[in-house]
Structure formats: structure tokens, C-alpha cells
mmCIF file of C-alpha atoms and ligand atoms in Angstrom:
data_model
loop_
_atom_site.group_PDB
_atom_site.id
_atom_site.type_symbol
_atom_site.label_atom_id
_atom_site.label_comp_id
_atom_site.label_asym_id
_atom_site.label_seq_id
_atom_site.Cartn_x
_atom_site.Cartn_y
_atom_site.Cartn_z
ATOM 1 C CA MET A 1 187.371 50.454 -15.054
ATOM 2 C CA LYS A 2 186.693 52.364 -18.616
ATOM 3 C CA LYS A 3 183.574 54.092 -16.949
ATOM 4 C CA LEU A 4 185.299 55.268 -13.574
ATOM 5 C CA LYS A 5 188.140 56.977 -15.847
ATOM 6 C CA SER A 6 185.311 58.525 -17.973
ATOM 7 C CA THR A 7 183.690 60.241 -14.915
ATOM 8 C CA ILE A 8 187.097 61.449 -13.949
ATOM 9 C CA LEU A 9 187.219 62.983 -17.122
ATOM 10 C CA ALA A 10 184.026 64.329 -17.431
ATOM 11 C CA CYS A 11 184.212 66.384 -14.178
ATOM 12 C CA ALA A 12 187.706 66.877 -15.020
ATOM 13 C CA GLY A 13 186.923 70.501 -15.330
ATOM 14 C CA LEU A 14 185.298 71.060 -11.929
ATOM 15 C CA PHE A 15 187.862 69.609 -9.951
ATOM 16 C CA VAL A 16 190.633 72.170 -10.923
ATOM 17 C CA THR A 17 188.842 75.122 -9.515
ATOM 18 C CA ALA A 18 187.739 72.720 -6.597
ATOM 19 C CA SER A 19 191.281 71.678 -5.807
ATOM 20 C CA LEU A 20 191.939 75.522 -5.511
ATOM 21 C CA THR A 21 189.381 75.779 -2.737
ATOM 22 C CA SER A 22 190.405 72.794 -0.585
ATOM 23 C CA GLY A 23 193.940 74.305 -0.607
ATOM 24 C CA ALA A 24 192.551 77.582 0.636
ATOM 25 C CA ALA A 25 191.294 74.942 3.352
ATOM 26 C CA ALA A 26 194.423 73.625 4.144
ATOM 27 C CA GLY A 27 195.322 76.621 5.866
ATOM 28 C CA ASN A 28 192.113 76.796 8.192
ATOM 29 C CA SER A 29 190.491 79.731 6.146
ATOM 30 C CA LEU A 30 186.761 79.642 5.732
ATOM 31 C CA PRO A 31 185.638 79.829 2.176
ATOM 32 C CA ALA A 32 184.320 82.845 0.436
ATOM 33 C CA PRO A 33 181.940 83.445 -1.213
ATOM 34 C CA SER A 34 179.893 81.339 1.350
ATOM 35 C CA LEU A 35 176.663 79.313 0.770
ATOM 36 C CA LYS A 36 174.149 81.603 1.757
ATOM 37 C CA SER A 37 175.518 84.610 -0.332
ATOM 38 C CA ALA A 38 175.887 82.435 -3.467
ATOM 39 C CA TYR A 39 172.120 81.491 -3.167
ATOM 40 C CA LYS A 40 171.054 84.840 -1.574
ATOM 41 C CA ASN A 41 168.676 85.384 -4.910
ATOM 42 C CA ASP A 42 167.816 81.864 -5.612
ATOM 43 C CA PHE A 43 166.981 79.903 -2.693
ATOM 44 C CA LEU A 44 167.644 80.025 1.840
ATOM 45 C CA ILE A 45 170.291 77.607 2.407
ATOM 46 C CA GLY A 46 169.790 75.411 5.838
ATOM 47 C CA VAL A 47 171.728 72.720 7.642
ATOM 48 C CA ALA A 48 170.548 70.714 10.096
ATOM 49 C CA ILE A 49 172.181 70.904 13.283
ATOM 50 C CA ASN A 50 173.232 68.692 16.664
ATOM 51 C CA GLN A 51 172.656 69.957 20.461
ATOM 52 C CA ARG A 52 176.387 70.341 20.517
ATOM 53 C CA GLN A 53 176.583 72.803 17.632
ATOM 54 C CA PHE A 54 174.025 75.095 18.690
ATOM 55 C CA THR A 55 174.917 75.081 22.452
ATOM 56 C CA GLY A 56 178.499 76.304 21.244
ATOM 57 C CA GLU A 57 180.437 73.345 22.655
ATOM 58 C CA ASP A 58 181.573 72.723 19.303
ATOM 59 C CA THR A 59 183.054 76.080 18.258
ATOM 60 C CA GLN A 60 184.392 75.481 14.763
ATOM 61 C CA GLY A 61 180.622 73.083 14.092
ATOM 62 C CA ALA A 62 178.897 76.608 15.129
ATOM 63 C CA ALA A 63 181.488 78.701 13.504
ATOM 64 C CA LEU A 64 180.662 77.031 9.746
ATOM 65 C CA ILE A 65 176.911 77.009 10.872
ATOM 66 C CA LYS A 66 177.007 81.049 10.893
ATOM 67 C CA SER A 67 179.187 81.632 8.451
ATOM 68 C CA GLN A 68 177.628 79.406 5.695
ATOM 69 C CA PHE A 69 173.889 79.211 6.360
ATOM 70 C CA ASN A 70 171.174 80.932 6.891
ATOM 71 C CA SER A 71 168.415 78.854 8.233
ATOM 72 C CA ILE A 72 168.535 75.843 10.706
ATOM 73 C CA SER A 73 166.929 72.494 11.053
ATOM 74 C CA PRO A 74 166.885 70.339 14.702
ATOM 75 C CA GLU A 75 168.700 67.344 13.955
ATOM 76 C CA ASN A 76 166.786 65.527 17.171
ATOM 77 C CA VAL A 77 165.753 67.860 20.281
ATOM 78 C CA LEU A 78 162.198 68.889 18.507
ATOM 79 C CA LYS A 79 160.920 65.214 18.028
ATOM 80 C CA TRP A 80 158.610 64.242 20.458
ATOM 81 C CA GLU A 81 160.718 61.719 22.811
ATOM 82 C CA ILE A 82 162.847 64.356 23.758
ATOM 83 C CA ILE A 83 160.672 67.473 23.699
ATOM 84 C CA GLN A 84 157.809 65.299 25.512
ATOM 85 C CA PRO A 85 159.318 61.667 26.537
ATOM 86 C CA ARG A 86 156.488 61.536 29.430
ATOM 87 C CA PRO A 87 152.427 62.344 29.107
ATOM 88 C CA GLY A 88 151.062 65.343 30.310
ATOM 89 C CA ALA A 89 151.591 68.804 30.803
ATOM 90 C CA SER A 90 154.946 67.488 32.829
ATOM 91 C CA GLY A 91 156.046 65.404 30.796
ATOM 92 C CA TYR A 92 157.708 68.236 28.176
ATOM 93 C CA ASP A 93 161.580 68.870 28.355
ATOM 94 C CA PHE A 94 161.716 72.096 26.554
ATOM 95 C CA ASP A 95 165.132 73.389 27.159
ATOM 96 C CA PRO A 96 167.186 71.617 24.264
ATOM 97 C CA GLY A 97 164.578 73.395 21.984
ATOM 98 C CA ASP A 98 164.544 76.622 23.357
ATOM 99 C CA ARG A 99 168.320 76.582 23.115
ATOM 100 C CA TYR A 100 167.840 75.900 19.257
ATOM 101 C CA VAL A 101 165.561 78.520 18.683
ATOM 102 C CA GLU A 102 167.477 80.914 20.514
ATOM 103 C CA PHE A 103 170.577 80.168 18.237
ATOM 104 C CA GLY A 104 168.675 80.566 15.167
ATOM 105 C CA GLU A 105 167.080 83.919 16.600
ATOM 106 C CA THR A 106 170.574 85.399 17.560
ATOM 107 C CA ASN A 107 172.339 84.275 13.889
ATOM 108 C CA GLY A 108 168.907 85.802 12.516
ATOM 109 C CA MET A 109 168.071 82.577 10.669
ATOM 110 C CA TYR A 110 164.991 81.135 9.195
ATOM 111 C CA ILE A 111 164.156 78.413 11.463
ATOM 112 C CA ILE A 112 162.021 74.910 11.274
ATOM 113 C CA GLY A 113 160.906 72.573 13.191
ATOM 114 C CA HIS A 114 161.063 69.050 12.409
ATOM 115 C CA THR A 115 159.046 67.391 13.316
ATOM 116 C CA LEU A 116 155.324 66.570 14.808
ATOM 117 C CA VAL A 117 154.143 63.723 13.701
ATOM 118 C CA TRP A 118 155.773 60.602 13.189
ATOM 119 C CA HIS A 119 156.324 57.212 13.257
ATOM 120 C CA SER A 120 159.637 57.153 14.493
ATOM 121 C CA GLN A 121 161.602 58.828 18.116
ATOM 122 C CA THR A 122 157.567 58.969 19.818
ATOM 123 C CA PRO A 123 157.341 57.371 22.472
ATOM 124 C CA ASN A 124 155.164 54.350 23.266
ATOM 125 C CA TRP A 125 152.927 55.624 26.192
ATOM 126 C CA VAL A 126 151.545 57.961 22.875
ATOM 127 C CA PHE A 127 150.268 55.476 20.988
ATOM 128 C CA LEU A 128 149.256 53.129 24.437
ATOM 129 C CA ALA A 129 145.804 52.884 26.866
ATOM 130 C CA GLU A 130 146.231 53.293 30.216
ATOM 131 C CA ASP A 131 146.744 49.115 30.896
ATOM 132 C CA GLY A 132 150.310 50.358 28.581
ATOM 133 C CA THR A 133 150.180 47.295 26.279
ATOM 134 C CA ASN A 134 146.866 47.559 24.099
ATOM 135 C CA TYR A 135 146.576 50.558 21.845
ATOM 136 C CA CYS A 136 144.572 53.942 23.223
ATOM 137 C CA ASP A 137 141.437 54.824 21.723
ATOM 138 C CA ARG A 138 141.098 57.040 18.645
ATOM 139 C CA ALA A 139 140.153 60.276 20.856
ATOM 140 C CA THR A 140 142.875 59.502 23.631
ATOM 141 C CA LEU A 141 145.363 59.876 20.517
ATOM 142 C CA LEU A 142 143.550 62.562 18.908
ATOM 143 C CA LYS A 143 143.772 64.063 22.248
ATOM 144 C CA ARG A 144 147.250 63.566 22.886
ATOM 145 C CA MET A 145 148.306 64.510 19.348
ATOM 146 C CA HIS A 146 146.886 67.969 19.909
ATOM 147 C CA ASP A 147 148.196 68.612 23.150
ATOM 148 C CA HIS A 148 151.526 68.208 21.720
ATOM 149 C CA ILE A 149 151.137 70.103 18.619
ATOM 150 C CA GLN A 150 149.243 72.456 21.165
ATOM 151 C CA THR A 151 151.929 73.186 23.675
ATOM 152 C CA VAL A 152 155.171 72.543 20.969
ATOM 153 C CA VAL A 153 153.859 74.977 18.090
ATOM 154 C CA GLY A 154 152.555 77.381 20.203
ATOM 155 C CA ARG A 155 155.659 77.432 22.615
ATOM 156 C CA TYR A 156 157.559 78.930 19.080
ATOM 157 C CA ARG A 157 154.632 80.652 16.828
ATOM 158 C CA GLY A 158 156.258 83.196 15.528
ATOM 159 C CA ARG A 159 159.440 82.268 15.766
ATOM 160 C CA ILE A 160 159.216 78.739 14.363
ATOM 161 C CA LYS A 161 158.519 79.760 10.642
ATOM 162 C CA CYS A 162 157.626 76.706 9.205
ATOM 163 C CA TRP A 163 157.014 73.323 10.920
ATOM 164 C CA ASP A 164 157.131 69.763 9.286
ATOM 165 C CA VAL A 165 153.442 68.253 10.603
ATOM 166 C CA VAL A 166 153.863 65.057 9.275
ATOM 167 C CA ASN A 167 156.895 63.039 8.215
ATOM 168 C CA GLU A 168 156.946 59.582 6.192
ATOM 169 C CA ALA A 169 153.210 59.318 5.923
ATOM 170 C CA LEU A 170 153.607 56.930 2.790
ATOM 171 C CA GLN A 171 155.144 53.404 1.740
ATOM 172 C CA ASP A 172 157.064 53.467 -0.995
ATOM 173 C CA ASN A 173 154.030 51.775 -2.961
ATOM 174 C CA GLY A 174 152.727 55.244 -2.509
ATOM 175 C CA GLU A 175 149.682 53.639 0.382
ATOM 176 C CA LEU A 176 150.155 55.422 3.767
ATOM 177 C CA ARG A 177 152.195 53.307 5.679
ATOM 178 C CA LYS A 178 150.570 51.314 8.275
ATOM 179 C CA SER A 179 151.779 53.419 11.070
ATOM 180 C CA PRO A 180 150.237 53.130 15.103
ATOM 181 C CA TRP A 181 148.748 56.465 13.606
ATOM 182 C CA LEU A 182 146.787 55.652 11.038
ATOM 183 C CA LYS A 183 145.809 51.766 12.933
ATOM 184 C CA ILE A 184 144.270 54.022 15.493
ATOM 185 C CA ILE A 185 143.296 57.267 14.552
ATOM 186 C CA GLY A 186 142.612 56.252 10.832
ATOM 187 C CA ASP A 187 142.888 58.532 7.624
ATOM 188 C CA ASP A 188 142.330 61.622 8.392
ATOM 189 C CA TYR A 189 144.914 61.904 11.439
ATOM 190 C CA ILE A 190 147.047 63.468 8.652
ATOM 191 C CA ALA A 191 144.511 66.674 8.461
ATOM 192 C CA LYS A 192 144.238 66.912 11.700
ATOM 193 C CA ALA A 193 147.637 67.122 12.383
ATOM 194 C CA PHE A 194 148.079 70.084 10.231
ATOM 195 C CA GLU A 195 144.569 71.485 11.118
ATOM 196 C CA TYR A 196 145.915 71.316 14.819
ATOM 197 C CA ALA A 197 149.218 72.774 13.544
ATOM 198 C CA HIS A 198 147.813 75.424 11.953
ATOM 199 C CA GLU A 199 145.393 76.190 14.849
ATOM 200 C CA ALA A 200 148.346 76.873 16.472
ATOM 201 C CA ASP A 201 149.801 79.126 14.857
ATOM 202 C CA PRO A 202 148.028 80.266 11.698
ATOM 203 C CA ASP A 203 151.447 81.647 10.391
ATOM 204 C CA ALA A 204 154.026 78.955 10.115
ATOM 205 C CA ILE A 205 154.165 77.118 6.493
ATOM 206 C CA LEU A 206 153.598 73.575 7.437
ATOM 207 C CA ARG A 207 154.859 71.008 5.423
ATOM 208 C CA TYR A 208 154.344 67.267 4.610
ATOM 209 C CA ASN A 209 158.102 65.695 4.421
ATOM 210 C CA ASP A 210 159.044 62.645 3.277
ATOM 211 C CA TYR A 211 161.931 60.059 1.247
ATOM 212 C CA SER A 212 161.947 58.719 -1.903
ATOM 213 C CA LEU A 213 159.282 61.024 -3.781
ATOM 214 C CA GLU A 214 160.907 60.925 -6.634
ATOM 215 C CA ASN A 215 160.084 57.305 -7.113
ATOM 216 C CA GLU A 216 157.102 57.348 -9.378
ATOM 217 C CA ALA A 217 154.429 54.803 -6.774
ATOM 218 C CA LYS A 218 155.746 56.979 -3.973
ATOM 219 C CA ARG A 219 155.147 60.502 -5.478
ATOM 220 C CA ARG A 220 152.007 59.217 -7.134
ATOM 221 C CA GLY A 221 150.711 58.492 -3.680
ATOM 222 C CA ALA A 222 152.115 61.711 -2.270
ATOM 223 C CA ILE A 223 150.531 63.962 -5.119
ATOM 224 C CA ALA A 224 147.299 62.606 -4.434
ATOM 225 C CA LEU A 225 147.687 63.103 -1.084
ATOM 226 C CA ILE A 226 148.155 67.007 -1.046
ATOM 227 C CA LYS A 227 145.422 67.199 -3.367
ATOM 228 C CA LYS A 228 143.154 65.295 -1.352
ATOM 229 C CA LEU A 229 144.079 67.062 1.975
ATOM 230 C CA GLN A 230 143.649 70.908 -0.434
ATOM 231 C CA SER A 231 140.133 69.916 -1.474
ATOM 232 C CA GLU A 232 139.412 69.543 2.106
ATOM 233 C CA GLY A 233 140.523 72.909 3.022
ATOM 234 C CA VAL A 234 143.660 71.211 5.016
ATOM 235 C CA PRO A 235 146.471 74.179 5.474
ATOM 236 C CA VAL A 236 149.196 72.031 3.704
ATOM 237 C CA THR A 237 151.626 74.579 2.497
ATOM 238 C CA ALA A 238 154.771 72.871 1.429
ATOM 239 C CA VAL A 239 156.152 69.292 0.704
ATOM 240 C CA GLY A 240 159.558 68.805 2.211
ATOM 241 C CA LEU A 241 161.759 65.971 -0.656
ATOM 242 C CA GLN A 242 164.264 64.783 1.983
ATOM 243 C CA ASP A 243 166.464 63.973 -0.863
ATOM 244 C CA HIS A 244 168.596 61.308 1.429
ATOM 245 C CA VAL A 245 170.356 60.748 -2.410
ATOM 246 C CA LYS A 246 172.944 58.078 -3.548
ATOM 247 C CA LEU A 247 175.724 58.874 -6.446
ATOM 248 C CA ASP A 248 173.152 57.115 -9.105
ATOM 249 C CA TRP A 249 169.604 57.862 -7.761
ATOM 250 C CA PRO A 250 168.034 59.274 -8.113
ATOM 251 C CA THR A 251 168.294 60.914 -11.531
ATOM 252 C CA VAL A 252 169.076 64.400 -12.654
ATOM 253 C CA GLU A 253 165.657 63.629 -14.851
ATOM 254 C CA GLN A 254 163.837 62.573 -11.804
ATOM 255 C CA GLU A 255 164.381 64.938 -8.888
ATOM 256 C CA ASP A 256 163.613 67.500 -12.588
ATOM 257 C CA ALA A 257 160.087 66.126 -12.899
ATOM 258 C CA THR A 258 159.305 65.601 -8.849
ATOM 259 C CA ILE A 259 160.022 68.926 -8.288
ATOM 260 C CA ALA A 260 158.138 69.966 -11.264
ATOM 261 C CA ASP A 261 155.233 67.939 -9.829
ATOM 262 C CA PHE A 262 155.005 69.204 -6.524
ATOM 263 C CA ALA A 263 155.567 72.799 -7.757
ATOM 264 C CA ARG A 264 152.420 72.490 -10.016
ATOM 265 C CA LEU A 265 150.118 71.901 -6.756
ATOM 266 C CA GLY A 266 150.861 75.326 -5.569
ATOM 267 C CA VAL A 267 152.709 74.247 -2.798
ATOM 268 C CA LYS A 268 156.380 75.339 -2.189
ATOM 269 C CA VAL A 269 159.195 72.479 -2.473
ATOM 270 C CA MET A 270 161.606 72.339 -0.032
ATOM 271 C CA ILE A 271 164.996 70.081 -0.214
ATOM 272 C CA THR A 272 164.737 68.884 4.001
ATOM 273 C CA GLU A 273 167.361 66.874 4.821
ATOM 274 C CA LEU A 274 170.222 66.395 1.629
ATOM 275 C CA ASP A 275 173.405 64.205 2.001
ATOM 276 C CA VAL A 276 174.623 61.505 -0.654
ATOM 277 C CA ASP A 277 175.354 58.400 1.331
ATOM 278 C CA LEU A 278 178.294 56.658 -0.785
ATOM 279 C CA LEU A 279 178.200 53.294 0.502
ATOM 280 C CA SER A 280 174.289 52.278 0.737
ATOM 281 C CA ARG A 281 173.686 49.620 -2.297
ATOM 282 C CA SER A 282 173.821 50.306 -5.934
ATOM 283 C CA ARG A 283 173.114 48.644 -9.258
ATOM 284 C CA SER A 284 175.461 50.158 -10.891
ATOM 285 C CA ALA A 285 178.642 48.307 -11.204
ATOM 286 C CA ASP A 286 180.627 51.581 -11.448
ATOM 287 C CA VAL A 287 178.912 53.175 -8.363
ATOM 288 C CA ALA A 288 179.365 49.648 -6.819
ATOM 289 C CA GLU A 289 183.353 49.860 -7.241
ATOM 290 C CA MET A 290 183.981 53.259 -5.733
ATOM 291 C CA GLN A 291 181.709 51.605 -2.509
ATOM 292 C CA LYS A 292 184.605 49.136 -2.114
ATOM 293 C CA GLN A 293 187.243 51.692 -2.777
ATOM 294 C CA VAL A 294 185.822 53.837 -0.080
ATOM 295 C CA LEU A 295 185.062 50.976 2.273
ATOM 296 C CA SER A 296 188.089 49.906 2.175
ATOM 297 C CA ASN A 297 189.835 53.271 2.625
ATOM 298 C CA SER A 298 187.391 53.439 5.965
ATOM 299 C CA TYR A 299 189.871 53.368 8.362
ATOM 300 C CA THR A 300 191.753 55.881 7.218
ATOM 301 C CA ASN A 301 190.195 59.873 6.508
ATOM 302 C CA GLY A 302 190.611 60.095 3.027
ATOM 303 C CA LEU A 303 187.614 59.725 0.260
ATOM 304 C CA PRO A 304 189.676 57.972 -2.867
ATOM 305 C CA GLU A 305 190.408 60.615 -5.369
ATOM 306 C CA LEU A 306 187.870 59.104 -7.892
ATOM 307 C CA VAL A 307 184.946 58.928 -5.696
ATOM 308 C CA GLN A 308 185.820 62.672 -4.274
ATOM 309 C CA GLN A 309 185.550 63.588 -8.161
ATOM 310 C CA ALA A 310 181.828 61.606 -8.150
ATOM 311 C CA LEU A 311 180.559 63.124 -4.907
ATOM 312 C CA THR A 312 181.749 66.816 -6.381
ATOM 313 C CA LYS A 313 179.272 66.169 -9.929
ATOM 314 C CA ARG A 314 176.832 64.847 -7.960
ATOM 315 C CA TYR A 315 176.670 68.027 -5.942
ATOM 316 C CA ALA A 316 177.207 70.025 -8.724
ATOM 317 C CA ASP A 317 174.156 68.680 -10.805
ATOM 318 C CA LEU A 318 171.674 68.501 -8.377
ATOM 319 C CA PHE A 319 172.097 71.906 -7.182
ATOM 320 C CA SER A 320 171.728 72.750 -10.869
ATOM 321 C CA VAL A 321 168.517 71.082 -10.709
ATOM 322 C CA PHE A 322 167.429 72.982 -7.721
ATOM 323 C CA LEU A 323 168.548 76.394 -9.648
ATOM 324 C CA LYS A 324 166.242 75.282 -12.840
ATOM 325 C CA HIS A 325 163.275 75.446 -9.939
ATOM 326 C CA ARG A 326 164.668 78.699 -8.372
ATOM 327 C CA ASN A 327 161.259 79.843 -8.392
ATOM 328 C CA ASP A 328 159.389 77.412 -6.267
ATOM 329 C CA VAL A 329 162.135 75.984 -4.425
ATOM 330 C CA THR A 330 162.366 78.283 -1.308
ATOM 331 C CA LEU A 331 164.670 76.189 0.660
ATOM 332 C CA VAL A 332 167.423 73.367 0.625
ATOM 333 C CA THR A 333 168.794 72.018 4.125
ATOM 334 C CA PHE A 334 171.730 69.646 4.406
ATOM 335 C CA TRP A 335 171.513 66.686 6.973
ATOM 336 C CA GLY A 336 174.717 67.621 9.084
ATOM 337 C CA VAL A 337 176.958 69.863 8.731
ATOM 338 C CA THR A 338 180.259 67.586 8.324
ATOM 339 C CA ASP A 339 181.174 64.203 6.845
ATOM 340 C CA GLY A 340 181.486 63.591 11.031
ATOM 341 C CA ASP A 341 178.332 64.772 12.004
ATOM 342 C CA SER A 342 176.149 62.763 9.726
ATOM 343 C CA TRP A 343 173.593 60.366 10.815
ATOM 344 C CA LEU A 344 175.263 58.541 7.733
ATOM 345 C CA ASN A 345 177.998 57.015 9.746
ATOM 346 C CA GLN A 346 176.374 54.084 11.248
ATOM 347 C CA GLY A 347 179.848 52.660 12.049
ATOM 348 C CA ARG A 348 181.365 52.976 8.824
ATOM 349 C CA MET A 349 182.928 56.548 7.641
ATOM 350 C CA ASN A 350 180.705 57.550 5.179
ATOM 351 C CA HIS A 351 181.184 60.925 3.500
ATOM 352 C CA PRO A 352 178.065 62.611 2.654
ATOM 353 C CA LEU A 353 178.305 66.370 3.140
ATOM 354 C CA LEU A 354 180.047 69.394 1.843
ATOM 355 C CA PHE A 355 182.448 69.606 4.576
ATOM 356 C CA ASP A 356 184.840 66.645 5.900
ATOM 357 C CA ARG A 357 185.640 65.693 9.243
ATOM 358 C CA GLN A 358 188.476 69.024 10.143
ATOM 359 C CA TRP A 359 185.521 71.331 8.953
ATOM 360 C CA ARG A 360 186.888 71.879 5.741
ATOM 361 C CA PRO A 361 185.657 72.430 2.715
ATOM 362 C CA LYS A 362 185.748 69.133 -0.369
ATOM 363 C CA PRO A 363 185.750 69.578 -4.122
ATOM 364 C CA ALA A 364 182.018 69.515 -3.766
ATOM 365 C CA PHE A 365 181.488 72.905 -1.945
ATOM 366 C CA ALA A 366 183.330 74.783 -4.810
ATOM 367 C CA ALA A 367 181.025 72.642 -7.168
ATOM 368 C CA VAL A 368 177.851 73.833 -5.288
ATOM 369 C CA ILE A 369 179.062 77.543 -5.305
ATOM 370 C CA GLN A 370 180.041 77.405 -8.700
ATOM 371 C CA ALA A 371 177.172 76.404 -10.339
ATOM 372 C CA ALA A 372 175.315 78.941 -8.318
ATOM 373 C CA ALA A 373 177.524 81.141 -10.436
ATOM 374 C CA LYS A 374 176.817 80.108 -14.069
ATOM 375 C CA PRO A 375 174.054 81.904 -15.857
HETATM 376 C C1 XIL B 401 167.483 60.843 12.333
HETATM 377 C C2 XIL B 401 168.848 61.503 12.730
HETATM 378 O O1 XIL B 401 170.092 62.677 11.762
HETATM 379 C C3 XIL B 401 169.537 60.964 13.812
HETATM 380 O O2 XIL B 401 170.865 61.602 14.535
HETATM 381 C C4 XIL B 401 168.681 60.359 14.613
HETATM 382 O O3 XIL B 401 169.085 58.832 15.290
HETATM 383 C C5 XIL B 401 167.672 59.400 13.449
HETATM 384 O O4 XIL B 401 166.698 60.545 12.895
HETATM 385 N N1 XIL B 401 164.241 61.131 8.464
HETATM 386 C C6 XIL B 401 163.673 61.905 9.154
HETATM 387 C C7 XIL B 401 165.113 62.723 10.102
HETATM 388 O O5 XIL B 401 163.029 62.829 8.755
HETATM 389 O O6 XIL B 401 164.772 62.940 11.540
HETATM 390 C C8 XIL B 401 165.748 61.479 10.648
HETATM 391 O O7 XIL B 401 167.161 62.163 11.237
HETATM 392 C C9 XIL B 401 166.777 61.464 9.213
HETATM 393 C C10 XIL B 401 165.321 60.692 8.372
#
């Protein structure tokens, strides 16, 4: 408990300003300045959005997106299982993707495409032979990959400015994940995906996107992968650090070193899926204690004060690292608008983002704005 108290004191200064902002929000007015204006000289501020938001069904969500963010990522609608659920040219369903891109254009936003080649949310038929049981051969899978990338990237050419071409290709130990892509095509599936994407839109920024790149072994694997691709002339132009972080992982030092390591390779660095999971297991006793408090409160909307403050400080710390690297970091994207939208709820009530379930800014919002104002 002693440690917990010192955490409160450490962020007491932050908290005073933060409470002022949440007070303002109780009157339901949107906060000023906005995230995008606070960071306009530093990097874009993005958010992953869902169908209810870009179709306007979630009016409050849509309003918040327009007022706070200048870049969008599609939380799900451009994933293979949604945009090409069935094989062949007739197997595409472009409608949700089209609406997503139109929303971004109408609101003058920097539009991200996510994601082309991934082991998850990809239908089984992609990897299977005609018999429906065995894997298909290399040539067949390369052709399916080429058709998909040509069709999808080509359709939004010049409109989607940046694509996650390959997502999560590495294991925690830094070796290539033994996905069907690797098993069927071999190591060069990554290079092929980037080549096909470049062919379909030569002006798009092409990202390699992954999680936990702050950890030593995985980071080393990613650096080796990017270097190898670069030496082969493969057009990988950005690295996405997903940053699904916890209160105590990664450390500020790890985040700092990770951004610096990738920047050194000459690629743009983007934070692509930021959120702070308050519920995933932690080794440190004080964080474990906070998690107990969050869980015991999980049937009310409230986030215990102490945890609210820890989250606030966590966001302030992260943004000061991003700002330190503002010459290399070009975009910071949150993975969801409000806590209610977050993929991290999974049956439990989580509180990972800057806006609460009533679309109101949390104290962490004020802390992020304040971080931008620091000289
Ligand atoms: C998640 C979405 O947020 C969920 O709605 C979906 O059910 C599963 O995928 N890494 C990624 C994202 O690259 O696409 C994932 O998004 C979160 C982890």
C-alpha cells in the first residue's frame, strides 16, 4: 500500500489539472484544445474506428472522432475475412471499406489501411487446396495474395495513404511466426507482400506492424527483418509499434530505445494501436493490487481513483517519450475511441483509453494535452 500512496503523490500535480477537465466534461462540452490541435506540430493523432462510428449510427462517437483525431484506422473492416470472405473476384464485399474511406475523406483525415497479410482474421479457404483439407501450394497462395493486394490496395489507391502490409509476422523469440503464410510460401512471403503492395500503389507508405517490439528478442528479430528487406530493395517504409501496453510494461526506457532503434534504420516510426490494459497480469505487486481494485469495481462504471491516477501518469509518460522522438514518429493511433469500444473488455470492464463510456474525457486526456504543452 505504501508504494501505491507514493504513486498518488507523484502524480498529484497532474491530477489537479486533470480533474478540472473532467469537471468541464460533465457539462458534456467537448474539451479544448483537441488532441489533434495540441499535437499539430508534432505528429498526427489517429484512432481505430468501427462501423457504427463511420456510418454515423454512433453519433457521439463520430462527433468525438471528428473533433479530436486527424487520422483513422479501420478496426476490422479492411481485414481479409471482411473484405474478401469468399474466393475469387466475386468474393469481395467492398461496402464497409468504401464507407470507411469516404468518412475519412469527408473529414479530411489521413487514412490508414489495416491489414493485408496476417495469420488472424483471414478465412481458411485462403490457405487450402481445392480438396478443402490440405494446404494449397506456394504458387496458388502467392496468386491469392497478389489478387487480394492488387484488388484492395488498387481500389483505394491514392486515398489510403499508408498500409499495414504484413502484421505480426514475428514470434516473441524474434523468429518468424510459423503461420500458414510461412509454411506454404516460405520466408519470402513478406518481401512478396510488400512488392505487390508497392506495385498496386507506388505512393503508399508501407508498414511492417507488430506488438511487443519493445522486448529485446522480438525487437532484434524485427530489426534483422527490416534490414534484410532493405538490403533486398523491398519497399518497407515504416514500422508500426502496436503498443498494447500495460501500466508497467514496457518501461519508458524500453519505449525510448525501441523508437530510436527503428528510427536508425531510416523508416518512419508509428505508434499504431495504443491502449493501456489495466487488467492483464502484472508481476509488480502495486499494479496487481490496482488490478484487484479495477476488477472489484467492474460492475459499476467507476475506475478507482488510484488507478485513474496511475493511468493518467502512464499516458503522460508515454507521450513525453513520443514527443522526444517527434522527428521520427509521424503518427500516434489509439486502438478505439472510448473505453466502451475497446477490444480489451472481453467480458470484463476495462478502461484503457482517454474517453470513458459516456464519451467524456478522462484525466488521462488532460495529461496528454498537457504533455504537448511542455517546452
Ligand atoms: C482486434 C479488434 O480490435 C477486434 O475487434 C477484433 O475482434 C480482433 O482484432 N492487433 C491488431 C488488430 O493488429 O487488428 C487487433 O484488432 C488487435 C491486435
